[in-house]
Amino acid sequence: DAGITQSPRHKVTETGTPVTLRCHQTENHRYMYWYRQDPGHGLRLIHYSYGVKDTDKGEVSDGYSVSRSKTEDFLLTLESATSSQTSVYFCAISRVRDYSYEQYFGPGTRLTVT
Amino acid sequence: QKEVEQDPGPLSVPEGAIVSLNCTYSNSAFQYFMWYRQYSRKGPELLMYTYSSGNKEDGRFTAQVDKSSKYISLFIRDSQPSDSATYLCAMSAYFGNEKLTFGTGTRLTIIP
């Protein structure tokens, strides 16, 4: 357990509405990540952060924005939700351990866009 | 073609059997290799982390990397019903800010 919580855990929303997902960590890790997981695609990186107010795009960033105003919180916003953004969203942190840089994942948010 | 290929299964084996899970990859820059286990409706949990070629053992789990063949494996000995899960391989070229590339996962069921 890397002290990661995600909220909400489940959400149903309508096409065109904005949605914000929250990731909260308690261990002061510098790097945080947002992934989405879809059948046949595995986990794909959306955005990541390497510090407060420092973020960068991942593989599938179109339609998503992020913000990190505090070390412990990393927010993912779907500016105008579409049905293609129905997915399970995972937050992760990087932790250095025994000369390895390991990623640990939160419990996930299941988002359905109708 | 995907950078990382993983047979999605499903794979069913009897309890006590040795399980072999595999991934192939195309990017020769990958140096760091991981295996994650994911139970249904849960987040992935890190099982094994290896660097470069070779073997690493942790209890009933052995991770094997063959960079010359671009092929990695996870072996599970004395498989248990609690090992039933989806297993994801992941890899990265960089140490530090690890932008991981994942396989699609193999769904494994251990039959009691």
Coordinates of N, CA, C and O in Angstrom, one line a residue, chain A residues 27-107:
Chain A
E27 N 2.6 10.1 1.0 CA 4.0 9.8 1.3 C 4.9 10.8 0.6 O 6.1 10.6 0.5
N28 N 4.4 11.9 0.1 CA 5.2 13.0 -0.4 C 6.1 12.6 -1.6 O 7.2 13.1 -1.8
H29 N 5.6 11.7 -2.5 CA 6.3 11.3 -3.7 C 6.3 12.4 -4.7 O 5.3 13.1 -4.9
R30 N 7.4 12.6 -5.4 CA 7.5 13.6 -6.4 C 6.8 13.3 -7.7 O 6.1 14.1 -8.3
Y31 N 6.9 12.1 -8.2 CA 6.3 11.7 -9.4 C 4.9 11.1 -9.2 O 4.7 10.2 -8.4
M32 N 3.9 11.6 -10.0 CA 2.6 11.0 -10.0 C 2.1 10.8 -11.5 O 2.6 11.6 -12.3
Y33 N 1.3 9.9 -11.7 CA 0.9 9.5 -13.0 C -0.6 9.2 -13.1 O -1.2 8.8 -12.1
W34 N -1.2 9.5 -14.3 CA -2.6 9.1 -14.6 C -2.6 8.1 -15.8 O -2.0 8.5 -16.8
Y35 N -3.2 6.9 -15.6 CA -3.3 6.0 -16.6 C -4.8 5.7 -16.9 O -5.6 5.8 -16.0
R36 N -5.1 5.2 -18.1 CA -6.4 4.6 -18.3 C -6.2 3.1 -18.7 O -5.2 2.8 -19.3
Q37 N -7.2 2.3 -18.4 CA -7.1 0.9 -18.7 C -8.3 0.4 -19.5 O -9.4 0.6 -19.0
D38 N -8.1 -0.1 -20.6 CA -9.2 -0.5 -21.5 C -8.9 -1.9 -22.1 O -7.7 -2.2 -22.3
P39 N -9.9 -2.7 -22.3 CA -9.7 -4.1 -22.8 C -8.9 -4.0 -24.2 O -9.3 -3.2 -25.0
G40 N -7.9 -4.8 -24.3 CA -7.2 -4.9 -25.6 C -6.1 -3.8 -25.7 O -5.3 -3.9 -26.6
H41 N -6.1 -2.9 -24.7 CA -5.0 -1.8 -24.8 C -4.2 -1.8 -23.6 O -3.1 -1.2 -23.5
G42 N -4.5 -2.5 -22.5 CA -3.7 -2.5 -21.3 C -3.8 -1.1 -20.7 O -4.7 -0.3 -20.9
L43 N -2.7 -0.7 -19.9 CA -2.6 0.5 -19.3 C -1.9 1.5 -20.2 O -0.8 1.2 -20.7
R44 N -2.5 2.7 -20.4 CA -1.8 3.7 -21.2 C -1.7 5.0 -20.4 O -2.7 5.5 -19.7
L45 N -0.6 5.7 -20.5 CA -0.3 6.9 -19.8 C -1.0 8.1 -20.4 O -0.9 8.3 -21.6
I46 N -1.7 8.8 -19.5 CA -2.4 10.0 -20.0 C -1.6 11.3 -19.7 O -1.3 12.0 -20.7
H47 N -1.2 11.5 -18.5 CA -0.4 12.6 -18.1 C 0.5 12.2 -16.9 O 0.1 11.3 -16.2
Y48 N 1.6 12.9 -16.7 CA 2.3 12.6 -15.4 C 2.8 14.0 -14.9 O 2.8 15.0 -15.6
S49 N 3.2 13.9 -13.6 CA 3.7 15.1 -13.0 C 5.1 14.8 -12.3 O 5.2 13.7 -11.6
Y50 N 6.0 15.7 -12.4 CA 7.3 15.5 -11.7 C 7.5 16.6 -10.6 O 8.7 16.8 -10.2
G51 N 6.5 17.2 -10.2 CA 6.5 18.1 -9.1 C 5.4 19.1 -9.1 O 4.6 19.0 -10.1
V52 N 5.2 19.9 -8.1 CA 4.1 20.8 -8.1 C 4.2 21.8 -9.3 O 5.2 22.3 -9.6
K53 N 3.1 21.8 -10.0 CA 2.9 22.6 -11.2 C 3.8 22.2 -12.4 O 3.8 22.9 -13.4
D54 N 4.4 21.0 -12.2 CA 5.2 20.5 -13.3 C 4.5 19.2 -13.9 O 4.5 18.2 -13.2
T55 N 4.0 19.3 -15.1 CA 3.3 18.2 -15.7 C 3.7 18.0 -17.1 O 4.2 18.9 -17.8
D56 N 3.5 16.8 -17.7 CA 3.8 16.6 -19.1 C 2.8 15.5 -19.6 O 2.1 14.8 -18.9
K57 N 2.7 15.5 -21.0 CA 1.7 14.6 -21.6 C 2.3 13.2 -21.7 O 3.5 13.0 -21.9
G58 N 1.3 12.3 -21.7 CA 1.6 10.9 -22.0 C 1.2 10.5 -23.4 O 1.0 11.4 -24.3
E59 N 0.9 9.2 -23.5 CA 0.6 8.7 -24.8 C -0.8 9.1 -25.3 O -1.0 9.2 -26.5
V60 N -1.8 9.2 -24.4 CA -3.2 9.5 -24.8 C -3.7 10.7 -24.1 O -4.7 10.6 -23.4
S61 N -3.1 11.8 -24.3 CA -3.5 13.0 -23.5 C -4.6 13.9 -24.1 O -5.2 14.7 -23.4
D62 N -5.0 13.6 -25.3 CA -6.0 14.5 -26.0 C -7.3 14.4 -25.2 O -7.8 13.3 -24.9
G63 N -7.9 15.5 -24.9 CA -9.2 15.5 -24.2 C -9.1 15.5 -22.7 O -10.1 15.6 -22.0
Y64 N -7.8 15.5 -22.2 CA -7.6 15.5 -20.7 C -6.6 16.6 -20.4 O -5.7 17.0 -21.1
S65 N -6.8 17.2 -19.2 CA -5.9 18.1 -18.6 C -5.6 17.7 -17.1 O -6.4 16.9 -16.6
V66 N -4.5 18.2 -16.6 CA -4.2 17.8 -15.2 C -3.7 19.1 -14.5 O -3.3 20.1 -15.1
S67 N -3.7 19.0 -13.2 CA -3.2 20.0 -12.4 C -2.6 19.4 -11.1 O -3.1 18.4 -10.6
R68 N -1.6 20.1 -10.6 CA -0.9 19.6 -9.3 C -0.5 20.9 -8.6 O 0.6 21.4 -8.8
S69 N -1.3 21.3 -7.7 CA -1.0 22.6 -6.9 C -0.4 22.2 -5.6 O 0.2 23.1 -4.9
K70 N -0.5 21.0 -5.2 CA 0.1 20.5 -3.9 C 0.7 19.2 -4.2 O 0.3 18.4 -5.1
T71 N 1.8 18.8 -3.5 CA 2.5 17.6 -3.7 C 1.6 16.4 -3.6 O 1.7 15.4 -4.4
E72 N 0.6 16.4 -2.7 CA -0.2 15.2 -2.4 C -1.3 15.0 -3.3 O -1.9 14.0 -3.3
D73 N -1.7 16.0 -4.1 CA -2.9 15.9 -5.0 C -2.6 16.1 -6.5 O -1.9 17.0 -6.8
F74 N -3.1 15.2 -7.3 CA -3.0 15.2 -8.7 C -4.3 15.1 -9.3 O -5.0 14.0 -9.1
L75 N -4.8 16.1 -10.0 CA -6.2 16.1 -10.5 C -6.2 15.8 -12.0 O -5.4 16.4 -12.8
L76 N -7.1 15.0 -12.5 CA -7.3 14.7 -13.9 C -8.7 15.3 -14.3 O -9.7 14.9 -13.7
T77 N -8.7 16.1 -15.3 CA -10.0 16.7 -15.8 C -10.3 16.3 -17.2 O -9.4 16.4 -18.1
L78 N -11.5 15.8 -17.4 CA -12.0 15.6 -18.7 C -12.8 16.8 -19.1 O -13.9 17.0 -18.4
E79 N -12.3 17.6 -20.0 CA -12.9 18.9 -20.2 C -14.4 18.8 -20.7 O -15.2 19.6 -20.3
S80 N -14.6 17.9 -21.6 CA -16.0 17.6 -22.1 C -16.0 16.1 -22.4 O -15.6 15.7 -23.5
A81 N -16.6 15.4 -21.5 CA -16.5 13.9 -21.5 C -17.2 13.4 -22.8 O -18.2 13.9 -23.2
T82 N -16.5 12.4 -23.4 CA -17.1 11.6 -24.5 C -17.2 10.2 -24.2 O -16.5 9.7 -23.3
S83 N -18.0 9.4 -24.9 CA -18.2 8.0 -24.7 C -16.9 7.2 -24.8 O -16.7 6.2 -24.1
S84 N -15.9 7.7 -25.6 CA -14.6 7.0 -25.8 C -13.8 7.2 -24.5 O -12.7 6.5 -24.4
Q85 N -14.2 8.0 -23.6 CA -13.4 8.2 -22.3 C -14.0 7.3 -21.2 O -13.5 7.4 -20.1
T86 N -15.0 6.5 -21.5 CA -15.4 5.5 -20.6 C -14.3 4.5 -20.4 O -13.8 3.9 -21.3
S87 N -13.9 4.4 -19.1 CA -12.7 3.6 -18.9 C -12.5 3.4 -17.4 O -13.2 4.0 -16.6
V88 N -11.4 2.7 -17.0 CA -11.0 2.7 -15.6 C -9.7 3.5 -15.5 O -8.8 3.3 -16.3
Y89 N -9.7 4.5 -14.6 CA -8.6 5.4 -14.5 C -7.8 5.0 -13.2 O -8.3 4.9 -12.1
F90 N -6.5 4.9 -13.4 CA -5.6 4.6 -12.3 C -4.6 5.7 -12.1 O -4.0 6.2 -13.1
C91 N -4.4 6.1 -10.9 CA -3.3 7.0 -10.5 C -2.1 6.1 -10.0 O -2.3 5.0 -9.4
A92 N -0.9 6.6 -10.2 CA 0.3 5.9 -9.7 C 1.3 6.9 -9.2 O 1.3 8.1 -9.5
I93 N 2.2 6.4 -8.3 CA 3.3 7.2 -7.8 C 4.6 6.4 -8.1 O 4.5 5.1 -8.2
S94 N 5.7 7.0 -8.1 CA 7.0 6.4 -8.2 C 7.7 6.4 -6.9 O 7.8 7.5 -6.3
R95 N 8.2 5.3 -6.5 CA 8.9 5.2 -5.2 C 10.3 4.5 -5.5 O 10.4 3.5 -6.1
V96 N 11.4 5.2 -5.0 CA 12.7 4.6 -5.1 C 12.9 3.5 -4.0 O 12.6 3.8 -2.8
R97 N 13.3 2.4 -4.4 CA 13.5 1.3 -3.4 C 14.6 0.4 -3.9 O 14.5 -0.2 -5.0
D98 N 15.6 0.2 -3.1 CA 16.7 -0.7 -3.5 C 17.2 -0.5 -4.9 O 17.3 -1.4 -5.7
Y99 N 17.5 0.7 -5.2 CA 18.1 1.1 -6.6 C 17.1 0.9 -7.7 O 17.5 0.8 -8.9
S100 N 15.8 0.7 -7.4 CA 14.8 0.6 -8.5 C 13.8 1.7 -8.3 O 13.6 2.1 -7.1
Y101 N 13.2 2.1 -9.4 CA 12.2 3.2 -9.3 C 10.9 2.5 -9.7 O 10.6 2.4 -10.8
E102 N 10.1 2.2 -8.6 CA 9.0 1.4 -8.8 C 7.7 2.2 -8.8 O 7.6 3.2 -8.0
Q103 N 6.7 1.8 -9.7 CA 5.5 2.5 -9.7 C 4.4 1.7 -8.9 O 4.3 0.5 -9.1
Y104 N 3.7 2.4 -8.1 CA 2.6 1.8 -7.3 C 1.3 2.5 -7.7 O 1.2 3.7 -7.9
F105 N 0.2 1.7 -7.7 CA -1.0 2.1 -8.3 C -2.1 2.3 -7.2 O -2.1 1.5 -6.2
G106 N -3.0 3.2 -7.4 CA -4.2 3.4 -6.6 C -5.2 2.4 -7.0 O -5.0 1.5 -7.9
P107 N -6.4 2.4 -6.3 CA -7.5 1.4 -6.5 C -8.3 1.6 -7.7 O -9.0 0.7 -8.1

